[in-house]
Structure formats: C-alpha cells, structure tokens
mmCIF file of C-alpha atoms in Angstrom:
data_model
loop_
_atom_site.group_PDB
_atom_site.id
_atom_site.type_symbol
_atom_site.label_atom_id
_atom_site.label_comp_id
_atom_site.label_asym_id
_atom_site.label_seq_id
_atom_site.Cartn_x
_atom_site.Cartn_y
_atom_site.Cartn_z
ATOM 1 C CA MET A 1 27.307 16.401 -81.248
ATOM 2 C CA SER A 2 26.518 17.471 -77.699
ATOM 3 C CA GLN A 3 26.227 15.002 -74.877
ATOM 4 C CA VAL A 4 23.289 14.864 -72.534
ATOM 5 C CA SER A 5 24.243 14.344 -68.925
ATOM 6 C CA ALA A 6 22.065 12.469 -66.490
ATOM 7 C CA HIS A 7 20.463 14.691 -63.872
ATOM 8 C CA LYS A 8 20.385 13.596 -60.276
ATOM 9 C CA PRO A 9 16.913 13.907 -58.721
ATOM 10 C CA VAL A 10 16.628 16.974 -56.502
ATOM 11 C CA LEU A 11 14.176 15.441 -54.036
ATOM 12 C CA GLY A 12 13.993 12.071 -52.347
ATOM 13 C CA ASP A 13 10.822 10.128 -51.567
ATOM 14 C CA TRP A 14 7.920 11.447 -49.496
ATOM 15 C CA GLN A 15 7.713 9.978 -45.996
ATOM 16 C CA THR A 16 4.739 10.047 -43.640
ATOM 17 C CA VAL A 17 5.766 11.072 -40.123
ATOM 18 C CA THR A 18 4.073 9.509 -37.085
ATOM 19 C CA VAL A 19 1.684 11.900 -35.322
ATOM 20 C CA THR A 20 0.761 11.257 -31.680
ATOM 21 C CA ASN A 21 -2.898 12.018 -30.850
ATOM 22 C CA PRO A 22 -3.749 13.322 -34.377
ATOM 23 C CA GLY A 23 -6.001 16.376 -34.424
ATOM 24 C CA ALA A 24 -6.298 19.483 -32.271
ATOM 25 C CA ASN A 25 -3.675 18.139 -29.851
ATOM 26 C CA GLY A 26 -1.629 16.160 -32.381
ATOM 27 C CA TYR A 27 2.147 16.474 -32.426
ATOM 28 C CA THR A 28 5.274 14.818 -33.761
ATOM 29 C CA SER A 29 8.262 13.899 -31.676
ATOM 30 C CA VAL A 30 11.344 16.038 -32.275
ATOM 31 C CA GLN A 31 13.013 14.971 -35.531
ATOM 32 C CA GLN A 32 16.576 15.676 -36.678
ATOM 33 C CA ALA A 33 17.054 16.197 -40.410
ATOM 34 C CA ALA A 34 19.683 13.882 -41.904
ATOM 35 C CA ASN A 35 19.517 15.988 -45.109
ATOM 36 C CA ASP A 36 18.089 19.340 -46.107
ATOM 37 C CA GLY A 37 14.407 18.857 -46.773
ATOM 38 C CA PHE A 38 10.846 20.061 -46.442
ATOM 39 C CA VAL A 39 8.162 19.334 -43.873
ATOM 40 C CA ALA A 40 4.487 19.760 -44.752
ATOM 41 C CA ALA A 41 1.587 19.362 -42.337
ATOM 42 C CA TYR A 42 -2.158 19.797 -42.267
ATOM 43 C CA SER A 43 -5.015 19.529 -39.851
ATOM 44 C CA ALA A 44 -8.787 19.991 -40.116
ATOM 45 C CA GLU A 45 -9.755 21.582 -36.836
ATOM 46 C CA SER A 46 -11.986 23.990 -34.984
ATOM 47 C CA PRO A 47 -11.598 27.793 -34.847
ATOM 48 C CA GLY A 48 -8.537 29.066 -33.027
ATOM 49 C CA THR A 49 -6.413 25.943 -33.466
ATOM 50 C CA GLU A 50 -2.884 26.951 -34.448
ATOM 51 C CA LEU A 51 -0.939 24.442 -36.518
ATOM 52 C CA GLN A 52 2.783 25.086 -35.957
ATOM 53 C CA ILE A 53 6.052 23.874 -37.441
ATOM 54 C CA LEU A 54 9.147 24.712 -35.402
ATOM 55 C CA THR A 55 12.720 24.243 -36.577
ATOM 56 C CA ASP A 56 16.206 25.401 -35.607
ATOM 57 C CA ALA A 57 19.506 24.050 -34.251
ATOM 58 C CA SER A 58 18.094 23.613 -30.709
ATOM 59 C CA ASN A 59 16.662 20.389 -29.319
ATOM 60 C CA PRO A 60 13.765 20.864 -28.895
ATOM 61 C CA PRO A 61 13.345 23.525 -31.591
ATOM 62 C CA THR A 62 11.825 26.835 -30.492
ATOM 63 C CA THR A 63 11.637 28.940 -33.677
ATOM 64 C CA LYS A 64 8.205 28.951 -35.304
ATOM 65 C CA ARG A 65 8.721 28.841 -39.100
ATOM 66 C CA ALA A 66 5.165 28.074 -40.252
ATOM 67 C CA THR A 67 1.745 28.550 -38.694
ATOM 68 C CA SER A 68 -1.896 28.382 -39.698
ATOM 69 C CA PHE A 69 -5.022 29.238 -37.712
ATOM 70 C CA GLY A 70 -8.384 27.524 -38.173
ATOM 71 C CA SER A 71 -11.078 29.927 -39.344
ATOM 72 C CA GLY A 72 -14.097 27.734 -38.700
ATOM 73 C CA THR A 73 -15.235 24.258 -37.789
ATOM 74 C CA GLY A 74 -13.845 21.850 -40.334
ATOM 75 C CA SER A 75 -11.393 24.386 -41.765
ATOM 76 C CA ILE A 76 -8.142 23.003 -43.126
ATOM 77 C CA ASN A 77 -4.891 24.314 -41.706
ATOM 78 C CA PHE A 78 -1.710 23.835 -43.752
ATOM 79 C CA GLY A 79 1.907 24.710 -43.113
ATOM 80 C CA ALA A 80 5.203 23.900 -44.815
ATOM 81 C CA CYS A 81 8.821 24.947 -44.450
ATOM 82 C CA GLU A 82 12.358 23.964 -45.335
ATOM 83 C CA VAL A 83 14.599 22.356 -42.730
ATOM 84 C CA LYS A 84 18.399 22.507 -42.784
ATOM 85 C CA LYS A 85 20.515 19.377 -42.520
ATOM 86 C CA SER A 86 21.242 18.485 -38.870
ATOM 87 C CA HIS A 87 18.594 20.922 -37.558
ATOM 88 C CA PHE A 88 15.707 19.755 -35.405
ATOM 89 C CA TRP A 89 12.021 20.128 -36.218
ATOM 90 C CA LYS A 90 8.590 19.263 -34.870
ATOM 91 C CA ALA A 91 4.964 19.949 -35.739
ATOM 92 C CA ASP A 92 2.138 20.722 -33.274
ATOM 93 C CA LYS A 93 -1.678 20.698 -33.572
ATOM 94 C CA VAL A 94 -1.518 18.468 -36.643
ATOM 95 C CA LEU A 95 -3.392 15.597 -38.230
ATOM 96 C CA VAL A 96 -0.923 14.476 -40.925
ATOM 97 C CA VAL A 97 2.765 15.344 -41.442
ATOM 98 C CA PHE A 98 5.022 14.597 -44.426
ATOM 99 C CA TRP A 99 8.799 14.911 -44.894
ATOM 100 C CA ILE A 100 10.663 14.999 -48.199
ATOM 101 C CA PRO A 101 14.467 15.168 -48.183
ATOM 102 C CA ARG A 102 16.670 16.809 -50.753
ATOM 103 C CA SER A 103 18.938 14.296 -52.421
#
C-alpha cells in the first residue's frame, strides 16, 4: 500500500499593498520581498498612462519588469511579475496592487 504525503502549499495568502494617490499618479513605496513571490497591479486610466512594476537588488529598484499602456479612456492596465527573495520592488501609475508570497 502506498502512502500519500501531505503537500505544502506553494503560495501564501494574497495581500493588498497600500497605494499612495491611487490612479494615474498612484505608486507604492519601495518594498523588500521577505520571500520569493509575485506582484500584480492594475489601473484604469487615460491614454498614454504607463503602469510599471520595477524590481531588482537595488533600493530603489530601477529595472522595469512589467509595463502596460492605456489605450483609451477607461482602459484597464495590468502588469504582473515575479520578485526574488530579498529584492526590492515598487509599482507606479497604479490603482490597486497585490502581493502573494511563495511559501
């Protein structure tokens, strides 16, 4: 008879990240990842607004890993990327930002 082993969850719980001035000029403060994880962000903005997620080992981060441009008034911009443990990240031109760590 084979034994079934318990699997450890791969992801932790979703967390909402505070956004200062949500919208076309919304941004998060620089965050440092305690674990590997994913950041996801969206914004409903006017044409030409560039949602950005930056992450790397620098504080503040300077490497753009995800971007989305608005294509019309009320368009929805979305970006997501993985962040390495101990690296820094931030999101610009955002309305809502979520973080989910790997367990």
